[in-house]
Amino acid sequence: MVSSGAFRDSLPQVPLLRTQVLVSVVLLLFWLSAAGVVLVYSSFFLDRECQAVGLDSSIHKRIDHDGGCFDNKSNLTQHRLYTNAQSRASAKLGTYSIVSGIANLASVPAFGALADCKGRKIALCTTLLLNAFASLAVALLNEDLYIFIAAGVFNLGGGSYAVVGTGFSIIADVTPHLTIKQRAKVFGFVEATLWVGLLIGPVAAGALIARIGPHRTFFFLALTPFLAAALMLMVFRETLVSRKPIVWSRCNPVVSIYFLTTNPYSLRVSIMVLFAFFGGIGHTVVLPLYCYNVLSMQPQQTGFLQTAEYASAAFGLMVVLPLLTTMVSTKGIFIIAMTSGILTYVATGLVSTHTAIYIVASCLFLNGLYFPVVRSTVSKIFGPSKYGESLCAVATLQQLAQTVAVIVFPHLYSSVLSMDTTVHGIIQDNFGPRLVFGLIPACGALLALLAAFSLPTLNHLGEISLATGTRPAGAPLVEGSVLGGSVQHVAVEQRALLQHEE
């Protein structure tokens, strides 16, 4: 039988700071590429559709600095052609996202199992390389059919969520002694560097699209994951204590998501994440098309807008989250993040000028605070032997929300483009796009807020180890672990009680 102290003593002596910096750099390199994916694919499909009807993809309605509208198109027919091209591009983006999303969803749990059973290095390097090949394939192909086939094959690498899940399992390995809030701060700093990649990536992608075109920009999307994998292979020291056989029946998304429902607290957290992430991803997916059509932004301007949102989120994780962990409970952090999401999403759907939407984008620093707290909580609940599986289960849940969002939001957006007030051929209101871009994501955040309110208020949640069959005196018995694809009632160790704040 392995006690908590013995487990800590058995860990490889890997300094926390060194590991934190290495994982941060790897995630930064990866997200320099991943952050620009939506922008590049949106521009790629729109450019192809516009070329098919003899249009320049930069032709669209512009908004002057005072917010007034004027029509710079030669005639209304050209505008309709552009609108139709945008609708087709949105539909293609949705199709690609469905294919890649389903492949990612099917494979993320396998990388969690691989990380727990065979090592963090092999799991993280494999998913990084497959992500790189996914972008390289698009750069080398021209036919839509082949692009979709390549998406289905190479996105079996688990996508960005497998990278994040396996990456954070490394940080969990070297922080077993920390409380939820302490680990959340460490996770928050690592996640902040991830968001630095997110804020640089769209600008770099937008600049490359403007200079070399969207198709060639995919070479850039393939480069940085290769560099990240090379760094892991050369520098990383394995943090997994022992190897064991992979239980293949656990390597599917149904078992992975069900795994989160075996604990009442993680179940409610999962519901919150599902709704919040659905709204957030939907907002991000339609952002480029919304900016092109409603705000008349060029790709580089849209990249700067995404950068403003990501910079705000990085500030929140690096500065605001450490302060909040000293003042409010984990439940309070969840409530603050979801309330901020409601207000900012509504605001982005209401503004009409470039300046106004940049200002709103800079106010999103509270929206992403729940990410590291969720990961810290879930990893504490399920314990060291399940770090990879539990964190990749959260990643699987995120991938499910994204897969649904990229199906729903682009098709909603293309179907509501005609919901406008038109005067002399000039669009005035853009009510439909504003509804999809702002109000529907706000509704997702509202449902997540309700789930956050249902959580018990905790000061501290102890480490649970599914590998042991004992528990400290007085600790509650936790049952319902999913093992081998079926539910088995097992007693587990919980090193600290769930404590309710007065």
Coordinates of C-alpha atoms in Angstrom, one line a residue:
M1 CA 0.0 0.0 0.0
V2 CA 1.4 3.4 -1.0
S3 CA 0.8 6.3 1.3
S4 CA 0.6 10.0 0.1
G5 CA 4.0 10.7 1.7
A6 CA 5.6 7.7 0.1
F7 CA 4.1 8.7 -3.2
R8 CA 5.7 12.1 -3.0
D9 CA 9.1 10.5 -2.0
S10 CA 8.9 8.2 -5.1
L11 CA 8.5 11.1 -7.5
P12 CA 11.5 11.9 -9.8
Q13 CA 13.4 14.9 -8.4
V14 CA 12.4 17.3 -11.0
P15 CA 12.4 21.0 -10.0
L16 CA 9.0 22.7 -10.2
L17 CA 10.3 25.9 -11.8
R18 CA 12.3 24.1 -14.5
T19 CA 9.4 21.9 -15.4
Q20 CA 7.0 24.8 -15.3
V21 CA 9.2 26.9 -17.6
L22 CA 9.7 24.0 -20.1
V23 CA 6.0 23.1 -20.3
S24 CA 5.2 26.8 -20.7
V25 CA 7.6 27.2 -23.6
V26 CA 6.3 24.1 -25.3
L27 CA 2.7 25.2 -25.0
L28 CA 3.7 28.7 -26.1
L29 CA 5.3 27.3 -29.3
F30 CA 2.3 25.1 -30.0
W31 CA -0.3 27.9 -29.5
L32 CA 1.6 30.3 -31.7
S33 CA 0.3 28.0 -34.4
A34 CA -3.0 26.8 -33.0
A35 CA -4.2 30.4 -32.1
G36 CA -4.3 31.3 -35.8
V37 CA -6.1 28.2 -37.0
V38 CA -9.7 29.6 -37.1
L39 CA -8.5 32.9 -38.8
V40 CA -6.4 31.0 -41.4
Y41 CA -9.1 28.5 -42.2
S42 CA -11.8 31.2 -42.4
S43 CA -9.6 33.3 -44.8
F44 CA -8.6 30.2 -46.8
F45 CA -12.2 29.1 -47.5
L46 CA -13.4 32.6 -48.1
D47 CA -10.6 33.4 -50.5
R48 CA -11.3 30.2 -52.5
E49 CA -15.0 30.9 -52.7
C50 CA -14.5 34.5 -53.8
Q51 CA -12.0 33.5 -56.5
A52 CA -14.6 30.9 -57.8
V53 CA -17.0 33.8 -58.6
G54 CA -14.3 36.3 -59.7
L55 CA -14.3 38.5 -56.6
D56 CA -11.6 39.9 -54.5
S57 CA -12.2 38.6 -50.9
S58 CA -11.4 42.1 -49.5
I59 CA -14.5 43.6 -51.1
H60 CA -17.1 44.2 -48.5
K61 CA -19.0 46.9 -46.8
R62 CA -16.9 49.4 -44.7
I63 CA -17.7 51.4 -41.6
D64 CA -16.1 54.8 -41.3
H65 CA -14.5 56.0 -38.1
D66 CA -17.7 57.7 -36.9
G67 CA -19.7 54.6 -37.2
G68 CA -21.6 55.6 -40.3
C69 CA -22.1 53.1 -43.2
F70 CA -21.2 53.7 -46.8
D71 CA -21.3 51.4 -49.8
N72 CA -17.9 51.0 -51.6
K73 CA -19.1 48.2 -53.9
S74 CA -19.7 48.8 -57.6
N75 CA -23.3 47.4 -57.3
L76 CA -25.6 45.4 -55.1
T77 CA -25.1 42.2 -57.2
Q78 CA -21.4 42.2 -56.2
H79 CA -22.4 42.5 -52.6
R80 CA -24.8 39.6 -52.9
L81 CA -22.1 37.5 -54.5
Y82 CA -19.8 38.3 -51.6
T83 CA -22.5 37.4 -49.1
N84 CA -23.1 34.1 -50.8
A85 CA -19.4 33.4 -50.9
Q86 CA -19.2 34.1 -47.2
S87 CA -22.1 31.7 -46.5
R88 CA -20.4 28.9 -48.5
A89 CA -17.1 29.6 -46.8
S90 CA -18.8 29.4 -43.4
A91 CA -20.4 26.1 -44.4
K92 CA -17.0 24.7 -45.5
L93 CA -15.4 25.9 -42.3
G94 CA -18.2 24.1 -40.4
T95 CA -17.6 20.9 -42.4
Y96 CA -13.9 20.9 -41.8
S97 CA -14.4 21.6 -38.1
I98 CA -16.8 18.7 -37.8
V99 CA -14.4 16.3 -39.4
S100 CA -11.4 17.4 -37.4
G101 CA -13.4 17.8 -34.2
I102 CA -14.8 14.3 -34.4
A103 CA -11.3 12.9 -34.9
N104 CA -10.0 14.9 -32.0
L105 CA -12.9 13.9 -29.8
A106 CA -12.3 10.2 -30.5
S107 CA -8.6 10.4 -29.8
V108 CA -8.1 12.7 -26.8
P109 CA -8.8 10.1 -24.1
A110 CA -6.2 7.8 -25.7
F111 CA -3.5 10.4 -25.0
G112 CA -4.6 10.6 -21.4
A113 CA -4.3 6.9 -21.0
L114 CA -0.9 6.9 -22.9
A115 CA 0.4 9.6 -20.6
D116 CA -0.6 7.7 -17.4
C117 CA 0.6 4.4 -18.6
K118 CA 3.6 4.9 -20.9
G119 CA 4.9 8.4 -20.0
R120 CA 4.2 12.1 -20.5
K121 CA 6.9 12.6 -23.1
I122 CA 5.7 10.0 -25.6
A123 CA 2.1 11.2 -25.3
L124 CA 2.9 14.9 -25.6
C125 CA 5.4 14.5 -28.5
T126 CA 3.1 12.3 -30.4
T127 CA 0.2 14.7 -30.3
L128 CA 2.4 17.7 -31.2
L129 CA 3.8 15.9 -34.3
L130 CA 0.4 14.8 -35.5
N131 CA -0.9 18.4 -35.1
A132 CA 2.0 19.6 -37.2
F133 CA 1.3 17.1 -39.9
A134 CA -2.4 18.1 -40.0
S135 CA -1.4 21.7 -41.0
L136 CA 1.3 20.5 -43.3
A137 CA -1.1 18.3 -45.2
V138 CA -3.5 21.3 -45.9
A139 CA -0.5 23.4 -47.1
L140 CA 0.4 20.7 -49.6
L141 CA -3.1 19.9 -50.9
N142 CA -5.6 21.8 -53.1
E143 CA -8.7 19.7 -53.4
D144 CA -11.4 20.1 -50.6
L145 CA -12.0 16.4 -50.5
Y146 CA -8.3 15.6 -49.8
I147 CA -8.1 18.4 -47.3
F148 CA -11.1 16.9 -45.4
I149 CA -9.6 13.4 -45.5
A150 CA -6.3 14.7 -44.2
A151 CA -8.2 16.4 -41.4
G152 CA -9.8 13.2 -40.4
V153 CA -6.5 11.3 -40.4
F154 CA -4.0 13.7 -38.7
N155 CA -6.5 15.1 -36.2
L156 CA -6.5 11.7 -34.6
G157 CA -3.6 13.3 -32.8
G158 CA -6.1 14.7 -30.4
G159 CA -5.7 18.3 -31.4
S160 CA -4.9 21.2 -29.0
Y161 CA -6.8 19.6 -26.1
A162 CA -4.6 16.5 -26.1
V163 CA -1.6 18.8 -26.0
V164 CA -3.1 20.8 -23.1
G165 CA -4.3 17.7 -21.1
T166 CA -0.9 15.9 -21.4
G167 CA 1.0 19.1 -20.7
F168 CA -0.8 19.9 -17.5
S169 CA -0.5 16.3 -16.3
I170 CA 3.3 17.1 -16.2
I171 CA 2.7 20.1 -14.0
A172 CA 0.4 18.1 -11.8
D173 CA 3.2 15.5 -11.3
V174 CA 5.5 18.0 -9.7
T175 CA 2.8 19.7 -7.6
P176 CA 1.1 16.9 -5.6
H177 CA 1.7 18.6 -2.3
L178 CA -0.2 21.8 -3.2
T179 CA -3.8 22.7 -2.4
I180 CA -6.4 23.4 -5.1
K181 CA -5.8 27.2 -4.9
Q182 CA -2.0 26.8 -4.8
R183 CA -2.0 24.5 -7.8
A184 CA -4.5 26.7 -9.6
K185 CA -2.0 29.6 -9.3
V186 CA 0.8 27.4 -10.8
F187 CA -1.6 26.2 -13.5
G188 CA -2.6 29.8 -14.1
F189 CA 0.9 31.0 -14.8
V190 CA 1.4 28.1 -17.3
E191 CA -1.9 28.8 -18.9
A192 CA -1.0 32.5 -19.1
T193 CA 2.0 31.6 -21.3
L194 CA -0.3 29.5 -23.4
W195 CA -2.5 32.6 -23.9
V196 CA 0.6 34.6 -24.8
G197 CA 0.9 32.2 -27.8
L198 CA -2.8 32.8 -28.4
L199 CA -2.4 36.6 -28.5
I200 CA 0.7 36.5 -30.8
G201 CA -0.6 33.8 -33.1
P202 CA -3.5 35.6 -34.7
V203 CA -1.4 38.7 -35.4
A204 CA 1.3 36.6 -37.0
A205 CA -1.3 34.6 -39.0
G206 CA -3.1 37.8 -40.1
A207 CA 0.2 39.3 -41.3
L208 CA 1.2 36.2 -43.1
I209 CA -2.3 35.9 -44.8
A210 CA -1.9 39.5 -46.0
R211 CA 1.6 38.9 -47.3
I212 CA 1.7 35.3 -48.7
G213 CA -2.0 34.3 -48.7
P214 CA -3.9 31.9 -46.4
H215 CA -2.9 28.7 -48.2
R216 CA 0.9 29.2 -47.7
T217 CA 0.3 30.3 -44.1
F218 CA -0.4 26.7 -43.2
F219 CA 3.4 26.1 -43.5
F220 CA 3.8 28.4 -40.5
L221 CA 1.1 26.5 -38.6
A222 CA 3.1 23.3 -39.1
L223 CA 6.4 24.8 -38.0
T224 CA 6.0 25.6 -34.4
P225 CA 4.5 22.3 -33.2
F226 CA 7.6 20.6 -34.8
L227 CA 9.8 22.9 -32.8
A228 CA 7.9 22.2 -29.6
A229 CA 8.2 18.4 -30.1
A230 CA 11.9 18.7 -30.7
L231 CA 12.3 20.7 -27.5
M232 CA 10.4 18.0 -25.5
L233 CA 12.6 15.3 -27.0
M234 CA 15.8 17.0 -26.2
V235 CA 15.2 18.6 -22.8
F236 CA 12.3 17.0 -20.9
R237 CA 12.9 14.6 -18.0
E238 CA 10.1 12.1 -17.6
T239 CA 7.9 12.8 -14.5
L240 CA 5.8 9.6 -14.6
V241 CA 6.7 7.3 -11.7
S242 CA 5.9 3.9 -13.1
R243 CA 4.7 2.3 -16.3
K244 CA 1.7 0.0 -16.7
P245 CA -0.4 -1.6 -19.5
I246 CA -2.9 0.6 -21.3
V247 CA -6.6 -0.3 -20.6
W248 CA -7.9 0.3 -24.2
S249 CA -11.5 0.2 -23.1
R250 CA -11.0 3.5 -21.4
C251 CA -9.7 5.2 -24.5
N252 CA -13.0 6.5 -25.8
P253 CA -14.8 9.7 -25.2
V254 CA -17.9 8.2 -23.6
V255 CA -16.0 6.5 -20.8
S256 CA -13.8 9.6 -20.5
I257 CA -16.7 12.0 -20.0
Y258 CA -18.5 9.5 -17.8
F259 CA -15.4 9.3 -15.6
L260 CA -16.0 13.0 -14.6
T261 CA -19.6 12.2 -13.5
T262 CA -18.4 9.6 -10.9
N263 CA -17.8 12.5 -8.4
P264 CA -20.6 14.9 -7.6
Y265 CA -18.4 18.0 -7.5
S266 CA -16.6 17.2 -10.8
L267 CA -20.0 16.5 -12.4
R268 CA -21.2 20.0 -11.6
V269 CA -17.9 21.5 -12.7
S270 CA -18.2 19.5 -16.0
I271 CA -21.7 20.9 -16.7
M272 CA -20.4 24.4 -16.1
V273 CA -17.4 23.9 -18.4
L274 CA -19.6 22.4 -21.1
F275 CA -21.9 25.5 -21.4
A276 CA -19.2 28.1 -20.9
F277 CA -16.9 26.6 -23.4
F278 CA -19.7 26.0 -26.0
G279 CA -20.5 29.8 -25.9
G280 CA -16.9 30.9 -25.9
I281 CA -15.9 28.7 -28.8
G282 CA -19.0 29.7 -30.8
H283 CA -18.0 33.3 -30.3
T284 CA -14.5 32.7 -31.5
V285 CA -15.5 30.6 -34.5
V286 CA -17.7 33.2 -36.0
L287 CA -15.5 36.2 -35.0
P288 CA -13.5 36.4 -38.3
L289 CA -16.6 36.2 -40.5
Y290 CA -18.4 38.7 -38.2
C291 CA -15.5 41.1 -38.3
Y292 CA -15.3 40.9 -42.1
N293 CA -19.0 41.3 -42.7
V294 CA -20.3 43.6 -39.9
L295 CA -17.3 45.6 -38.9
S296 CA -15.5 45.5 -42.3
M297 CA -12.1 44.5 -40.8
Q298 CA -9.3 43.1 -42.8
P299 CA -7.6 39.9 -41.7
Q300 CA -4.7 41.7 -40.0
Q301 CA -7.2 43.9 -38.1
T302 CA -9.2 40.8 -37.1
G303 CA -5.9 39.2 -35.9
F304 CA -5.3 42.3 -33.7
L305 CA -8.8 42.0 -32.2
Q306 CA -8.2 38.3 -31.3
T307 CA -4.8 39.4 -29.9
A308 CA -6.6 42.0 -27.7
E309 CA -8.9 39.3 -26.3
Y310 CA -6.1 36.9 -25.6
A311 CA -3.8 39.6 -24.1
S312 CA -6.7 40.5 -21.7
A313 CA -7.1 36.8 -20.8
A314 CA -3.3 36.4 -20.2
F315 CA -3.4 39.4 -17.9
G316 CA -6.3 37.9 -15.9
L317 CA -4.4 34.6 -15.4
M318 CA -1.1 36.1 -14.4
V319 CA -2.3 39.1 -12.3
V320 CA -6.0 38.8 -11.3
L321 CA -6.2 35.0 -10.6
P322 CA -3.4 35.0 -8.0
L323 CA -5.1 37.9 -6.2
L324 CA -8.5 36.3 -6.3
T325 CA -7.2 33.0 -4.9
T326 CA -6.3 34.9 -1.7
M327 CA -9.7 36.6 -1.4
V328 CA -12.5 34.4 -2.7
S329 CA -13.4 30.7 -2.9
T330 CA -13.1 28.5 -6.0
K331 CA -16.8 28.8 -6.4
G332 CA -16.5 32.6 -6.2
I333 CA -13.9 32.5 -9.0
F334 CA -16.2 30.4 -11.2
I335 CA -19.1 32.9 -10.6
I336 CA -17.0 35.9 -11.4
A337 CA -15.7 34.4 -14.6
M338 CA -19.2 33.4 -15.8
T339 CA -20.7 36.8 -15.0
S340 CA -18.0 38.5 -16.9
G341 CA -18.6 36.2 -19.9
I342 CA -22.3 37.2 -20.0
L343 CA -21.6 41.0 -19.9
T344 CA -18.7 41.0 -22.4
Y345 CA -20.4 38.7 -25.0
V346 CA -23.5 40.9 -25.0
A347 CA -21.3 44.0 -25.4
T348 CA -19.3 42.6 -28.3
G349 CA -22.6 42.0 -30.1
L350 CA -23.8 45.5 -29.6
V351 CA -20.8 47.7 -30.6
S352 CA -20.5 49.0 -34.2
T353 CA -17.0 50.6 -34.4
H354 CA -13.5 49.2 -34.5
T355 CA -12.5 51.3 -31.4
A356 CA -15.5 50.1 -29.4
I357 CA -14.9 46.4 -30.0
Y358 CA -11.2 46.8 -29.2
I359 CA -12.2 48.3 -25.9
V360 CA -14.6 45.5 -25.1
A361 CA -12.0 42.9 -26.1
S362 CA -9.6 44.4 -23.5
C363 CA -12.2 43.8 -20.8
L364 CA -12.2 40.0 -21.1
F365 CA -9.6 39.4 -18.5
L366 CA -12.0 37.7 -16.1
N367 CA -13.5 35.3 -18.6
G368 CA -10.8 32.6 -18.6
L369 CA -10.1 32.5 -14.9
Y370 CA -12.0 29.2 -14.5
F371 CA -9.7 27.1 -16.7
P372 CA -6.8 26.5 -14.3
V373 CA -9.2 26.2 -11.3
V374 CA -11.2 23.5 -13.1
R375 CA -8.0 21.6 -14.0
S376 CA -6.6 22.0 -10.4
T377 CA -9.9 20.8 -8.9
V378 CA -10.3 17.7 -11.2
S379 CA -6.7 16.6 -10.8
K380 CA -7.0 16.9 -7.0
I381 CA -10.2 14.8 -7.0
F382 CA -8.9 11.9 -9.0
G383 CA -5.3 11.8 -7.8
P384 CA -1.8 11.1 -9.2
S385 CA -2.5 7.8 -10.8
K386 CA -5.2 9.5 -13.0
Y387 CA -3.6 12.9 -13.7
G388 CA -3.4 12.2 -17.5
E389 CA -6.9 10.6 -17.7
S390 CA -8.7 13.2 -15.6
L391 CA -7.1 16.2 -17.3
C392 CA -7.7 14.6 -20.7
A393 CA -11.3 13.9 -19.6
V394 CA -11.7 17.7 -19.1
A395 CA -10.0 18.2 -22.5
T396 CA -12.5 15.7 -24.0
L397 CA -15.4 17.6 -22.6
Q398 CA -13.9 20.8 -24.1
Q399 CA -13.5 19.1 -27.4
L400 CA -17.1 17.9 -27.3
A401 CA -18.3 21.5 -26.6
Q402 CA -16.1 22.8 -29.5
T403 CA -17.3 20.1 -31.9
V404 CA -20.9 21.0 -31.2
A405 CA -20.2 24.7 -31.4
V406 CA -18.4 24.6 -34.7
I407 CA -21.3 22.7 -36.1
V408 CA -24.0 25.0 -34.7
F409 CA -22.5 28.5 -34.9
P410 CA -21.3 28.7 -38.5
H411 CA -24.6 27.3 -39.8
L412 CA -26.5 29.7 -37.6
Y413 CA -24.4 32.5 -38.8
S414 CA -24.8 31.7 -42.5
S415 CA -28.6 31.3 -42.0
V416 CA -29.1 34.7 -40.3
L417 CA -27.1 36.8 -42.7
S418 CA -30.3 38.0 -44.3
M419 CA -31.8 39.2 -40.9
D420 CA -30.9 42.8 -41.6
T421 CA -32.6 46.1 -42.2
T422 CA -31.6 47.3 -45.7
V423 CA -31.8 50.9 -47.0
H424 CA -30.8 51.5 -50.6
G425 CA -28.9 48.3 -50.6
I426 CA -26.8 49.2 -47.6
I427 CA -27.0 46.9 -44.5
Q428 CA -27.8 48.9 -41.4
D429 CA -28.5 46.6 -38.5
N430 CA -26.9 43.2 -39.0
F431 CA -29.3 41.9 -36.3
G432 CA -28.8 38.2 -37.2
P433 CA -25.0 38.2 -37.1
R434 CA -25.0 40.2 -33.8
L435 CA -27.4 37.7 -32.3
V436 CA -25.1 34.7 -33.1
F437 CA -21.9 36.5 -32.2
G438 CA -23.0 38.1 -28.9
L439 CA -26.3 36.9 -27.4
I440 CA -26.1 33.2 -27.9
P441 CA -22.6 32.9 -26.3
A442 CA -23.9 35.0 -23.4
C443 CA -26.7 32.5 -22.9
G444 CA -24.1 29.7 -22.7
A445 CA -22.3 31.7 -20.0
L446 CA -25.6 32.2 -18.2
L447 CA -26.3 28.5 -18.0
A448 CA -22.7 28.0 -16.8
L449 CA -23.3 30.6 -14.1
L450 CA -26.3 28.6 -12.9
A451 CA -24.2 25.5 -12.7
A452 CA -21.5 27.4 -10.7
F453 CA -24.1 28.6 -8.2
S454 CA -25.0 24.9 -7.6
L455 CA -21.5 24.1 -6.5
P456 CA -20.8 23.7 -2.7
T457 CA -18.3 26.2 -1.4
L458 CA -15.0 24.6 -0.7
N459 CA -11.9 25.8 1.2
H460 CA -9.8 22.8 0.3
L461 CA -10.3 19.6 -1.6
G462 CA -7.8 16.7 -0.9
E463 CA -6.0 14.5 -3.2
I464 CA -7.8 11.3 -4.2
S465 CA -5.9 8.2 -5.4
L466 CA -7.8 5.6 -7.3
A467 CA -4.7 3.4 -7.1
T468 CA -5.2 2.7 -3.3
G469 CA -8.1 1.0 -1.6
T470 CA -7.9 2.8 1.8
R471 CA -9.0 6.2 3.1
P472 CA -8.0 8.2 6.2
A473 CA -10.2 7.9 9.3
G474 CA -13.2 10.2 8.9
A475 CA -12.8 10.7 5.2
P476 CA -15.9 10.0 3.1
L477 CA -16.2 7.0 0.9
V478 CA -16.2 7.8 -2.8
E479 CA -17.7 5.3 -5.2
G480 CA -18.5 5.0 -8.9
S481 CA -15.1 5.0 -10.5
V482 CA -15.1 3.9 -14.1
L483 CA -12.6 1.1 -14.5
G484 CA -12.1 -1.0 -17.6
G485 CA -15.1 0.6 -19.3
S486 CA -17.6 -0.3 -16.6
V487 CA -18.7 1.1 -13.2
Q488 CA -17.1 -0.6 -10.2
H489 CA -17.6 0.5 -6.7
V490 CA -14.3 1.2 -5.1
A491 CA -13.1 2.8 -1.9
V492 CA -10.4 5.5 -2.5
E493 CA -8.0 7.5 -0.4
Q494 CA -8.9 11.2 0.2
R495 CA -6.2 13.0 2.1
A496 CA -8.4 16.0 3.2
L497 CA -12.0 16.5 3.9
L498 CA -14.3 18.7 1.8
Q499 CA -14.7 21.7 4.0
H500 CA -17.6 24.1 3.7
E501 CA -17.1 27.8 4.3
E502 CA -19.2 29.4 6.9

